Amino acid sequence: MNLAGLGEGLEPLVDRPIAVSAVFEDSGGIAEARDMARDFLTSVQAVHGLPVSKRAM
């Protein structure tokens, strides 16, 4: 998941939900899902300035 330039031109979120979704067809997708979740949470912090706990990361 490439997040380069993701936050350009965006204003911080105030009242909008943030979401991401994906479909994985086999157990090999578990690592990919973890990477995707980590990238998503990193972008939530970097782009939108929302705190994410170390446990969640």
CSV table of N, CA and C in Angstrom, one decimal:
chain,number,residue,atom,x,y,z
A,1,MET,N,0.9,-1.2,0.0
A,1,MET,CA,0.0,0.0,0.0
A,1,MET,C,0.9,1.2,0.0
A,2,ASN,N,0.8,2.0,-1.0
A,2,ASN,CA,1.7,3.2,-1.2
A,2,ASN,C,0.9,4.4,-0.7
A,3,LEU,N,1.4,5.0,0.4
A,3,LEU,CA,0.7,6.2,0.9
A,3,LEU,C,1.3,7.5,0.6
A,4,ALA,N,2.3,7.5,-0.3
A,4,ALA,CA,3.0,8.7,-0.7
A,4,ALA,C,2.0,9.7,-1.3
A,5,GLY,N,2.0,10.9,-0.8
A,5,GLY,CA,1.2,12.0,-1.3
A,5,GLY,C,-0.3,11.9,-0.9
A,6,LEU,N,-0.6,10.9,0.0
A,6,LEU,CA,-2.0,10.7,0.4
A,6,LEU,C,-2.6,11.9,1.0
A,7,GLY,N,-1.9,12.6,1.9
A,7,GLY,CA,-2.5,13.7,2.6
A,7,GLY,C,-2.4,15.1,1.9
A,8,GLU,N,-1.9,15.1,0.7
A,8,GLU,CA,-1.8,16.4,0.0
A,8,GLU,C,-3.1,17.0,-0.3
A,9,GLY,N,-3.3,18.2,0.2
A,9,GLY,CA,-4.6,18.9,-0.1
A,9,GLY,C,-5.8,18.5,0.8
A,10,LEU,N,-5.5,17.6,1.7
A,10,LEU,CA,-6.6,17.2,2.6
A,10,LEU,C,-6.6,18.0,3.9
A,11,GLU,N,-7.8,18.3,4.4
A,11,GLU,CA,-7.9,18.9,5.7
A,11,GLU,C,-8.1,17.8,6.8
A,12,PRO,N,-7.6,18.1,8.0
A,12,PRO,CA,-7.8,17.1,9.1
A,12,PRO,C,-9.3,16.7,9.3
A,13,LEU,N,-9.5,15.5,9.6
A,13,LEU,CA,-10.9,15.0,9.8
A,13,LEU,C,-11.4,15.5,11.1
A,14,VAL,N,-12.7,15.8,11.1
A,14,VAL,CA,-13.3,16.3,12.3
A,14,VAL,C,-14.5,15.4,12.7
A,15,ASP,N,-15.4,15.3,11.8
A,15,ASP,CA,-16.7,14.5,12.1
A,15,ASP,C,-16.9,13.4,11.0
A,16,ARG,N,-15.9,13.1,10.3
A,16,ARG,CA,-16.0,12.0,9.3
A,16,ARG,C,-15.3,10.7,9.7
A,17,PRO,N,-15.9,9.6,9.5
A,17,PRO,CA,-15.3,8.3,9.8
A,17,PRO,C,-14.1,8.1,8.8
A,18,ILE,N,-13.1,7.3,9.3
A,18,ILE,CA,-12.0,6.9,8.5
A,18,ILE,C,-12.1,5.4,8.3
A,19,ALA,N,-12.0,4.9,7.1
A,19,ALA,CA,-12.1,3.4,7.0
A,19,ALA,C,-11.2,2.9,5.9
A,20,VAL,N,-10.9,1.6,5.9
A,20,VAL,CA,-10.2,0.9,4.9
A,20,VAL,C,-10.8,-0.5,4.9
A,21,SER,N,-10.8,-1.1,3.7
A,21,SER,CA,-11.3,-2.5,3.6
A,21,SER,C,-10.5,-3.2,2.5
A,22,ALA,N,-10.5,-4.6,2.7
A,22,ALA,CA,-9.9,-5.4,1.7
A,22,ALA,C,-10.5,-6.8,1.8
A,23,VAL,N,-10.3,-7.6,0.8
A,23,VAL,CA,-10.8,-9.0,0.8
A,23,VAL,C,-9.5,-9.9,0.6
A,24,PHE,N,-9.4,-10.9,1.4
A,24,PHE,CA,-8.3,-11.8,1.3
A,24,PHE,C,-8.9,-13.2,1.2
A,25,GLU,N,-8.4,-14.0,0.2
A,25,GLU,CA,-9.0,-15.3,0.0
A,25,GLU,C,-8.4,-16.5,0.7
A,26,ASP,N,-7.2,-16.3,1.2
A,26,ASP,CA,-6.6,-17.5,1.9
A,26,ASP,C,-5.8,-17.0,3.1
A,27,SER,N,-5.3,-17.9,3.9
A,27,SER,CA,-4.6,-17.6,5.1
A,27,SER,C,-3.3,-16.9,4.8
A,28,GLY,N,-2.8,-16.9,3.6
A,28,GLY,CA,-1.6,-16.2,3.3
A,28,GLY,C,-1.8,-14.7,3.3
A,29,GLY,N,-3.0,-14.2,3.3
A,29,GLY,CA,-3.4,-12.8,3.3
A,29,GLY,C,-3.3,-12.2,4.7
A,30,ILE,N,-3.0,-13.0,5.8
A,30,ILE,CA,-3.0,-12.5,7.1
A,30,ILE,C,-1.8,-11.5,7.3
A,31,ALA,N,-0.7,-11.8,6.8
A,31,ALA,CA,0.5,-10.9,6.9
A,31,ALA,C,0.2,-9.6,6.0
A,32,GLU,N,-0.4,-9.8,4.9
A,32,GLU,CA,-0.8,-8.6,4.0
A,32,GLU,C,-1.8,-7.8,4.7
A,33,ALA,N,-2.8,-8.4,5.4
A,33,ALA,CA,-3.8,-7.6,6.1
A,33,ALA,C,-3.2,-6.8,7.3
A,34,ARG,N,-2.2,-7.4,8.0
A,34,ARG,CA,-1.5,-6.7,9.1
A,34,ARG,C,-0.7,-5.5,8.5
A,35,ASP,N,0.0,-5.7,7.4
A,35,ASP,CA,0.7,-4.6,6.8
A,35,ASP,C,-0.2,-3.5,6.4
A,36,MET,N,-1.4,-3.9,5.8
A,36,MET,CA,-2.3,-2.9,5.4
A,36,MET,C,-2.9,-2.1,6.6
A,37,ALA,N,-3.2,-2.8,7.7
A,37,ALA,CA,-3.7,-2.1,8.9
A,37,ALA,C,-2.7,-1.2,9.5
A,38,ARG,N,-1.4,-1.7,9.5
A,38,ARG,CA,-0.3,-0.8,10.0
A,38,ARG,C,-0.1,0.4,9.2
A,39,ASP,N,-0.2,0.3,7.8
A,39,ASP,CA,-0.1,1.4,6.9
A,39,ASP,C,-1.2,2.4,7.1
A,40,PHE,N,-2.4,1.8,7.3
A,40,PHE,CA,-3.6,2.7,7.5
A,40,PHE,C,-3.5,3.5,8.8
A,41,LEU,N,-3.1,2.8,9.9
A,41,LEU,CA,-2.9,3.5,11.2
A,41,LEU,C,-1.8,4.6,11.1
A,42,THR,N,-0.7,4.3,10.4
A,42,THR,CA,0.3,5.2,10.2
A,42,THR,C,-0.2,6.5,9.5
A,43,SER,N,-1.0,6.3,8.5
A,43,SER,CA,-1.5,7.4,7.7
A,43,SER,C,-2.5,8.2,8.6
A,44,VAL,N,-3.3,7.5,9.4
A,44,VAL,CA,-4.2,8.2,10.3
A,44,VAL,C,-3.4,9.2,11.2
A,45,GLN,N,-2.3,8.7,11.7
A,45,GLN,CA,-1.5,9.6,12.5
A,45,GLN,C,-0.8,10.7,11.7
A,46,ALA,N,-0.2,10.4,10.6
A,46,ALA,CA,0.6,11.3,9.8
A,46,ALA,C,-0.3,12.3,9.1
A,47,VAL,N,-1.3,11.9,8.4
A,47,VAL,CA,-2.1,12.7,7.6
A,47,VAL,C,-3.2,13.5,8.4
A,48,HIS,N,-3.8,12.8,9.3
A,48,HIS,CA,-4.9,13.4,10.0
A,48,HIS,C,-4.6,13.8,11.4
A,49,GLY,N,-3.4,13.5,11.9
A,49,GLY,CA,-3.0,13.9,13.3
A,49,GLY,C,-3.8,13.3,14.4
A,50,LEU,N,-4.4,12.1,14.2
A,50,LEU,CA,-5.1,11.5,15.2
A,50,LEU,C,-4.2,10.5,16.0
A,51,PRO,N,-4.3,10.4,17.3
A,51,PRO,CA,-3.4,9.5,18.0
A,51,PRO,C,-3.8,8.1,17.8
A,52,VAL,N,-2.7,7.2,17.7
A,52,VAL,CA,-2.9,5.8,17.6
A,52,VAL,C,-2.0,5.2,18.6
A,53,SER,N,-2.5,4.3,19.5
A,53,SER,CA,-1.7,3.7,20.5
A,53,SER,C,-0.6,2.8,20.0
A,54,LYS,N,0.5,2.6,20.7
A,54,LYS,CA,1.5,1.6,20.3
A,54,LYS,C,0.9,0.2,20.2
A,55,ARG,N,0.0,-0.1,21.1
A,55,ARG,CA,-0.6,-1.4,21.1
A,55,ARG,C,-1.4,-1.7,19.8
A,56,ALA,N,-2.1,-0.6,19.3
A,56,ALA,CA,-2.8,-0.8,18.1
A,56,ALA,C,-1.9,-0.9,16.9
A,57,MET,N,-0.8,-0.2,16.9
A,57,MET,CA,0.2,-0.3,15.9
A,57,MET,C,0.9,-1.7,15.9
